[in-house]
CSV table of N, CA and C in Angstrom, one decimal:
chain,number,residue,atom,x,y,z
Y,21,ILE,N,-24.5,34.1,328.3
Y,21,ILE,CA,-25.0,33.4,329.5
Y,21,ILE,C,-26.4,33.0,329.3
Y,22,CYS,N,-26.7,31.7,329.6
Y,22,CYS,CA,-28.0,31.2,329.4
Y,22,CYS,C,-28.7,31.0,330.8
Y,23,PHE,N,-29.9,31.3,330.9
Y,23,PHE,CA,-30.7,31.2,332.2
Y,23,PHE,C,-31.9,30.3,331.9
Y,24,ALA,N,-32.2,29.5,332.8
Y,24,ALA,CA,-33.4,28.6,332.7
Y,24,ALA,C,-34.6,29.3,333.4
Y,25,ALA,N,-35.8,29.2,332.7
Y,25,ALA,CA,-37.0,29.7,333.3
Y,25,ALA,C,-37.7,28.7,334.1
Y,26,LEU,N,-37.3,27.4,334.0
Y,26,LEU,CA,-38.0,26.3,334.7
Y,26,LEU,C,-36.9,25.4,335.3
Y,27,LEU,N,-37.2,25.2,336.6
Y,27,LEU,CA,-36.4,24.2,337.3
Y,27,LEU,C,-37.3,23.2,337.9
Y,28,SER,N,-37.4,22.0,337.3
Y,28,SER,CA,-38.2,20.9,337.8
Y,28,SER,C,-37.4,19.8,338.4
Y,29,LEU,N,-37.5,19.7,339.7
Y,29,LEU,CA,-36.9,18.6,340.5
Y,29,LEU,C,-38.0,17.7,341.1
Y,30,PHE,N,-39.1,17.7,340.4
Y,30,PHE,CA,-40.3,17.0,340.8
Y,30,PHE,C,-40.1,15.5,340.9
Y,31,GLY,N,-40.3,14.9,342.0
Y,31,GLY,CA,-40.3,13.5,342.2
Y,31,GLY,C,-38.9,12.8,342.0
Y,32,ASN,N,-37.9,13.5,342.5
Y,32,ASN,CA,-36.5,13.0,342.5
Y,32,ASN,C,-36.0,12.4,343.8
Y,33,ASN,N,-36.9,12.2,344.8
Y,33,ASN,CA,-36.5,11.7,346.1
Y,33,ASN,C,-35.4,12.5,346.7
Y,34,LEU,N,-35.3,13.8,346.5
Y,34,LEU,CA,-34.3,14.7,347.1
Y,34,LEU,C,-34.5,14.7,348.6
Y,35,THR,N,-33.4,14.8,349.3
Y,35,THR,CA,-33.5,14.9,350.8
Y,35,THR,C,-32.8,16.1,351.3
Y,36,GLY,N,-33.0,16.4,352.5
Y,36,GLY,CA,-32.3,17.6,353.1
Y,36,GLY,C,-33.2,18.8,353.0
Y,37,SER,N,-32.6,20.0,353.3
Y,37,SER,CA,-33.4,21.2,353.3
Y,37,SER,C,-33.2,22.0,351.9
Y,38,ILE,N,-34.1,22.9,351.7
Y,38,ILE,CA,-34.0,23.8,350.5
Y,38,ILE,C,-32.9,24.8,350.8
Y,39,PRO,N,-31.8,24.9,350.1
Y,39,PRO,CA,-30.8,25.8,350.4
Y,39,PRO,C,-31.2,27.3,350.2
Y,40,THR,N,-30.7,28.1,351.1
Y,40,THR,CA,-31.1,29.6,351.0
Y,40,THR,C,-30.6,30.2,349.7
Y,41,GLU,N,-29.5,29.6,349.1
Y,41,GLU,CA,-29.0,30.1,347.8
Y,41,GLU,C,-29.9,30.0,346.7
Y,42,ILE,N,-31.0,29.3,346.8
Y,42,ILE,CA,-32.0,29.2,345.8
Y,42,ILE,C,-32.5,30.5,345.4
Y,43,GLY,N,-32.5,31.5,346.3
Y,43,GLY,CA,-32.9,32.8,346.0
Y,43,GLY,C,-32.1,33.6,345.0
Y,44,MET,N,-30.9,33.0,344.7
Y,44,MET,CA,-30.0,33.6,343.7
Y,44,MET,C,-30.4,33.2,342.3
Y,45,LEU,N,-31.4,32.4,342.1
Y,45,LEU,CA,-31.9,31.9,340.8
Y,45,LEU,C,-33.0,32.9,340.2
Y,46,SER,N,-32.6,34.2,340.2
Y,46,SER,CA,-33.6,35.2,339.9
Y,46,SER,C,-34.3,35.1,338.5
Y,47,PRO,N,-33.7,34.4,337.5
Y,47,PRO,CA,-34.5,34.3,336.2
Y,47,PRO,C,-35.6,33.3,336.2
Y,48,LEU,N,-35.6,32.4,337.3
Y,48,LEU,CA,-36.6,31.4,337.3
Y,48,LEU,C,-38.0,31.9,337.3
Y,49,GLN,N,-38.9,31.2,336.5
Y,49,GLN,CA,-40.3,31.5,336.5
Y,49,GLN,C,-41.1,30.4,337.1
Y,50,ASN,N,-40.6,29.2,337.0
Y,50,ASN,CA,-41.3,28.0,337.6
Y,50,ASN,C,-40.4,27.1,338.4
Y,51,LEU,N,-40.7,26.9,339.6
Y,51,LEU,CA,-39.9,26.0,340.5
Y,51,LEU,C,-40.7,24.9,341.0
Y,52,PHE,N,-40.4,23.7,340.6
Y,52,PHE,CA,-41.1,22.5,341.0
Y,52,PHE,C,-40.2,21.7,341.9
Y,53,LEU,N,-40.5,21.7,343.2
Y,53,LEU,CA,-39.8,20.9,344.2
Y,53,LEU,C,-40.7,19.8,344.8
Y,54,ALA,N,-41.8,19.6,344.3
Y,54,ALA,CA,-42.8,18.7,344.9
Y,54,ALA,C,-42.4,17.3,344.7
Y,55,LEU,N,-43.0,16.4,345.6
Y,55,LEU,CA,-42.8,15.0,345.5
Y,55,LEU,C,-41.4,14.6,345.7
Y,56,ASN,N,-40.8,15.1,346.8
Y,56,ASN,CA,-39.5,14.7,347.2
Y,56,ASN,C,-39.5,14.4,348.7
Y,57,LYS,N,-38.4,14.4,349.4
Y,57,LYS,CA,-38.3,14.2,350.8
Y,57,LYS,C,-37.6,15.3,351.5
Y,58,LEU,N,-37.9,16.6,351.0
Y,58,LEU,CA,-37.3,17.7,351.6
Y,58,LEU,C,-37.8,18.0,353.0
Y,59,THR,N,-36.9,18.5,353.9
Y,59,THR,CA,-37.2,18.8,355.3
Y,59,THR,C,-36.9,20.2,355.6
Y,60,GLY,N,-37.3,20.6,356.8
Y,60,GLY,CA,-36.9,22.0,357.3
Y,60,GLY,C,-38.0,22.9,356.9
Y,61,THR,N,-37.7,24.2,357.0
Y,61,THR,CA,-38.6,25.3,356.6
Y,61,THR,C,-38.4,25.8,355.2
Y,62,VAL,N,-39.4,26.5,354.7
Y,62,VAL,CA,-39.3,27.1,353.4
Y,62,VAL,C,-38.5,28.4,353.5
Y,63,PRO,N,-37.3,28.4,352.8
Y,63,PRO,CA,-36.5,29.6,353.0
Y,63,PRO,C,-37.2,30.9,352.4
Y,64,SER,N,-37.2,32.0,353.2
Y,64,SER,CA,-37.8,33.2,352.7
Y,64,SER,C,-37.0,33.7,351.5
Y,65,GLU,N,-35.8,33.3,351.3
Y,65,GLU,CA,-35.0,33.8,350.1
Y,65,GLU,C,-35.6,33.4,348.8
Y,66,ILE,N,-36.6,32.5,348.8
Y,66,ILE,CA,-37.3,32.2,347.5
Y,66,ILE,C,-38.0,33.4,347.0
Y,67,GLY,N,-38.4,34.3,348.0
Y,67,GLY,CA,-39.0,35.6,347.6
Y,67,GLY,C,-38.2,36.5,346.8
Y,68,LYS,N,-36.9,36.2,346.7
Y,68,LYS,CA,-36.0,37.0,345.9
Y,68,LYS,C,-36.1,36.7,344.4
Y,69,ILE,N,-36.7,35.6,344.1
Y,69,ILE,CA,-36.9,35.1,342.7
Y,69,ILE,C,-38.1,35.9,342.2
Y,70,SER,N,-37.9,37.1,341.8
Y,70,SER,CA,-38.9,38.1,341.5
Y,70,SER,C,-39.8,37.7,340.3
Y,71,ASN,N,-39.3,36.9,339.4
Y,71,ASN,CA,-40.1,36.5,338.2
Y,71,ASN,C,-40.9,35.2,338.4
Y,72,LEU,N,-40.8,34.7,339.6
Y,72,LEU,CA,-41.5,33.4,339.9
Y,72,LEU,C,-43.0,33.4,339.7
Y,73,ASN,N,-43.5,32.5,338.9
Y,73,ASN,CA,-44.9,32.4,338.6
Y,73,ASN,C,-45.5,31.2,339.3
Y,74,VAL,N,-44.8,30.1,339.4
Y,74,VAL,CA,-45.3,28.8,340.0
Y,74,VAL,C,-44.2,28.3,341.0
Y,75,LEU,N,-44.7,28.0,342.2
Y,75,LEU,CA,-43.8,27.4,343.2
Y,75,LEU,C,-44.6,26.2,343.8
Y,76,ALA,N,-44.1,25.0,343.5
Y,76,ALA,CA,-44.7,23.8,344.0
Y,76,ALA,C,-43.8,23.1,345.0
Y,77,LEU,N,-44.3,23.0,346.2
Y,77,LEU,CA,-43.6,22.5,347.4
Y,77,LEU,C,-44.2,21.3,348.0
Y,78,SER,N,-45.4,20.9,347.6
Y,78,SER,CA,-46.1,19.8,348.3
Y,78,SER,C,-45.5,18.5,348.1
Y,79,ASP,N,-46.0,17.5,348.9
Y,79,ASP,CA,-45.5,16.2,349.0
Y,79,ASP,C,-44.0,16.1,349.4
Y,80,ASN,N,-43.7,16.9,350.5
Y,80,ASN,CA,-42.4,16.9,351.1
Y,80,ASN,C,-42.7,16.8,352.6
Y,81,ASP,N,-41.6,16.9,353.4
Y,81,ASP,CA,-41.7,16.9,354.8
Y,81,ASP,C,-41.3,18.3,355.4
Y,82,LEU,N,-41.7,19.4,354.7
Y,82,LEU,CA,-41.4,20.7,355.1
Y,82,LEU,C,-42.3,21.1,356.2
Y,83,SER,N,-41.9,22.1,357.0
Y,83,SER,CA,-42.7,22.6,358.1
Y,83,SER,C,-42.6,24.1,358.3
Y,84,GLY,N,-43.2,24.6,359.3
Y,84,GLY,CA,-43.1,26.0,359.5
Y,84,GLY,C,-44.2,26.9,358.9
Y,85,THR,N,-43.8,28.1,358.6
Y,85,THR,CA,-44.8,29.1,358.2
Y,85,THR,C,-44.2,29.9,357.0
Y,86,ILE,N,-45.0,30.1,356.0
Y,86,ILE,CA,-44.7,31.0,354.9
Y,86,ILE,C,-45.5,32.3,355.3
Y,87,GLU,N,-44.8,33.3,355.8
Y,87,GLU,CA,-45.4,34.5,356.3
Y,87,GLU,C,-46.2,35.2,355.3
Y,88,PHE,N,-47.5,35.6,355.7
Y,88,PHE,CA,-48.3,36.4,354.8
Y,88,PHE,C,-47.6,37.8,354.4
Y,89,GLU,N,-47.0,38.4,355.4
Y,89,GLU,CA,-46.3,39.6,355.1
Y,89,GLU,C,-44.8,39.4,354.7
Y,90,GLY,N,-44.5,38.2,354.4
Y,90,GLY,CA,-43.1,37.9,354.0
Y,90,GLY,C,-42.8,38.0,352.5
Y,91,PRO,N,-41.6,37.8,352.1
Y,91,PRO,CA,-41.2,38.0,350.7
Y,91,PRO,C,-41.8,37.0,349.7
Y,92,ILE,N,-42.2,35.8,350.1
Y,92,ILE,CA,-42.8,34.9,349.2
Y,92,ILE,C,-44.2,35.3,348.8
Y,93,CYS,N,-45.0,35.6,349.9
Y,93,CYS,CA,-46.4,36.0,349.6
Y,93,CYS,C,-46.4,37.4,348.9
Y,94,ALA,N,-45.3,38.2,349.1
Y,94,ALA,CA,-45.3,39.5,348.5
Y,94,ALA,C,-45.2,39.4,347.0
Y,95,LEU,N,-44.7,38.2,346.5
Y,95,LEU,CA,-44.6,38.0,345.0
Y,95,LEU,C,-46.0,38.0,344.4
Y,96,GLN,N,-47.0,37.5,345.2
Y,96,GLN,CA,-48.4,37.5,344.8
Y,96,GLN,C,-48.9,38.9,344.7
Y,97,ALA,N,-48.6,39.7,345.7
Y,97,ALA,CA,-49.1,41.1,345.7
Y,97,ALA,C,-48.7,41.9,344.5
Y,98,VAL,N,-47.5,41.6,343.9
Y,98,VAL,CA,-47.1,42.3,342.7
Y,98,VAL,C,-47.6,41.6,341.5
Y,99,GLY,N,-48.3,40.5,341.6
Y,99,GLY,CA,-48.9,39.9,340.5
Y,99,GLY,C,-48.1,38.8,339.8
Y,100,ASN,N,-46.9,38.5,340.4
Y,100,ASN,CA,-46.1,37.5,339.7
Y,100,ASN,C,-46.4,36.1,340.1
Y,101,LEU,N,-46.4,35.7,341.3
Y,101,LEU,CA,-46.7,34.4,341.8
Y,101,LEU,C,-48.2,34.0,341.7
Y,102,VAL,N,-48.5,33.2,340.7
Y,102,VAL,CA,-49.9,32.9,340.5
Y,102,VAL,C,-50.3,31.5,341.1
Y,103,GLU,N,-49.3,30.6,341.3
Y,103,GLU,CA,-49.5,29.3,341.8
Y,103,GLU,C,-48.5,29.1,342.9
Y,104,LEU,N,-49.0,28.9,344.1
Y,104,LEU,CA,-48.2,28.5,345.3
Y,104,LEU,C,-48.8,27.3,345.9
Y,105,ILE,N,-48.2,26.1,345.8
Y,105,ILE,CA,-48.7,24.8,346.2
Y,105,ILE,C,-47.9,24.3,347.3
Y,106,ALA,N,-48.6,23.9,348.5
Y,106,ALA,CA,-47.8,23.4,349.6
Y,106,ALA,C,-48.7,22.4,350.4
Y,107,ASP,N,-48.1,21.7,351.3
Y,107,ASP,CA,-48.8,20.8,352.2
Y,107,ASP,C,-49.3,21.6,353.4
Y,108,CYS,N,-50.5,22.2,353.3
Y,108,CYS,CA,-51.0,23.1,354.3
Y,108,CYS,C,-51.3,22.5,355.6
Y,109,HIS,N,-51.2,21.2,355.7
Y,109,HIS,CA,-51.4,20.6,357.0
Y,109,HIS,C,-50.0,20.5,357.7
Y,110,LYS,N,-48.9,20.8,357.0
Y,110,LYS,CA,-47.6,20.8,357.6
Y,110,LYS,C,-47.0,22.2,357.6
Y,111,VAL,N,-47.3,22.9,356.5
Y,111,VAL,CA,-46.7,24.3,356.3
Y,111,VAL,C,-47.9,25.3,356.4
Y,112,GLU,N,-47.8,26.2,357.4
Y,112,GLU,CA,-48.8,27.2,357.4
Y,112,GLU,C,-48.6,28.2,356.3
Y,113,CYS,N,-49.6,28.3,355.4
Y,113,CYS,CA,-49.4,29.1,354.2
Y,113,CYS,C,-50.6,29.9,353.8
Y,114,PRO,N,-50.8,31.1,354.4
Y,114,PRO,CA,-52.0,31.9,354.1
Y,114,PRO,C,-52.1,32.4,352.7
Y,115,CYS,N,-51.1,32.4,351.9
Y,115,CYS,CA,-51.2,32.8,350.5
Y,115,CYS,C,-51.1,31.7,349.5
Y,116,CYS,N,-51.2,30.5,350.0
Y,116,CYS,CA,-51.2,29.3,349.0
Y,116,CYS,C,-52.4,29.4,348.1
Y,117,THR,N,-52.2,29.1,346.9
Y,117,THR,CA,-53.4,29.0,346.0
Y,117,THR,C,-53.9,27.6,345.9
Y,118,GLN,N,-53.1,26.6,346.2
Y,118,GLN,CA,-53.5,25.2,346.3
Y,118,GLN,C,-52.9,24.6,347.6
Y,119,CYS,N,-53.7,23.9,348.3
Y,119,CYS,CA,-53.3,23.2,349.5
Y,119,CYS,C,-53.5,21.7,349.4
Y,120,CYS,N,-52.5,21.0,349.5
Y,120,CYS,CA,-52.7,19.5,349.6
Y,120,CYS,C,-52.8,19.1,351.0
Y,121,ILE,N,-54.0,18.5,351.3
Y,121,ILE,CA,-54.2,18.1,352.7
Y,121,ILE,C,-54.1,16.6,352.9
Y,122,GLU,N,-53.8,15.9,351.8
Y,122,GLU,CA,-53.5,14.5,351.9
Y,122,GLU,C,-52.1,14.2,351.6
Y,123,ASN,N,-51.6,13.0,352.1
Y,123,ASN,CA,-50.2,12.7,351.8
Y,123,ASN,C,-50.2,11.3,351.3
Y,124,PRO,N,-49.9,11.0,350.0
Y,124,PRO,CA,-49.5,12.0,349.0
Y,124,PRO,C,-50.7,12.7,348.4
Y,125,CYS,N,-50.5,13.8,347.7
Y,125,CYS,CA,-51.5,14.5,347.1
Y,125,CYS,C,-52.2,13.6,346.0
Y,126,PRO,N,-53.4,13.9,345.7
Y,126,PRO,CA,-54.1,13.1,344.6
Y,126,PRO,C,-53.3,13.3,343.3
Y,127,ALA,N,-53.4,12.3,342.4
Y,127,ALA,CA,-52.7,12.3,341.2
Y,127,ALA,C,-53.0,13.5,340.3
Y,128,ASP,N,-54.2,14.0,340.3
Y,128,ASP,CA,-54.6,15.1,339.4
Y,128,ASP,C,-54.3,16.5,340.1
Y,129,PHE,N,-53.7,16.5,341.3
Y,129,PHE,CA,-53.4,17.7,342.0
Y,129,PHE,C,-52.5,18.6,341.3
Y,130,TYR,N,-51.6,18.0,340.5
Y,130,TYR,CA,-50.5,18.8,339.8
Y,130,TYR,C,-50.9,19.2,338.4
Y,131,ASP,N,-52.1,19.1,338.0
Y,131,ASP,CA,-52.6,19.6,336.7
Y,131,ASP,C,-52.8,21.1,336.7
Y,132,ILE,N,-51.7,21.8,336.6
Y,132,ILE,CA,-51.7,23.3,336.6
Y,132,ILE,C,-51.3,23.8,335.3
């Protein structure tokens, strides 16, 4: 069985919501969903991806809150999630490491 450490769907004009089943991709280390047209809230099931180092969600139409005490922010507490990028003017994200406050984000915003 082969598992990917990186899933980059960056800039593919994806629409709809992020499926909760994404939490089943436990081997992932980097998840790039930025620069799409995703809607809805950020599923807390992403917090089940225990090896996640980078999560890029900006430049979408996501909304809601990524709870500070929730499973996604908890990945930072254990030292795994080092980059969490979101549109902080749309998604309340107290544990984000980078907040895009423009839409679209500046071109150099994704130099991580």
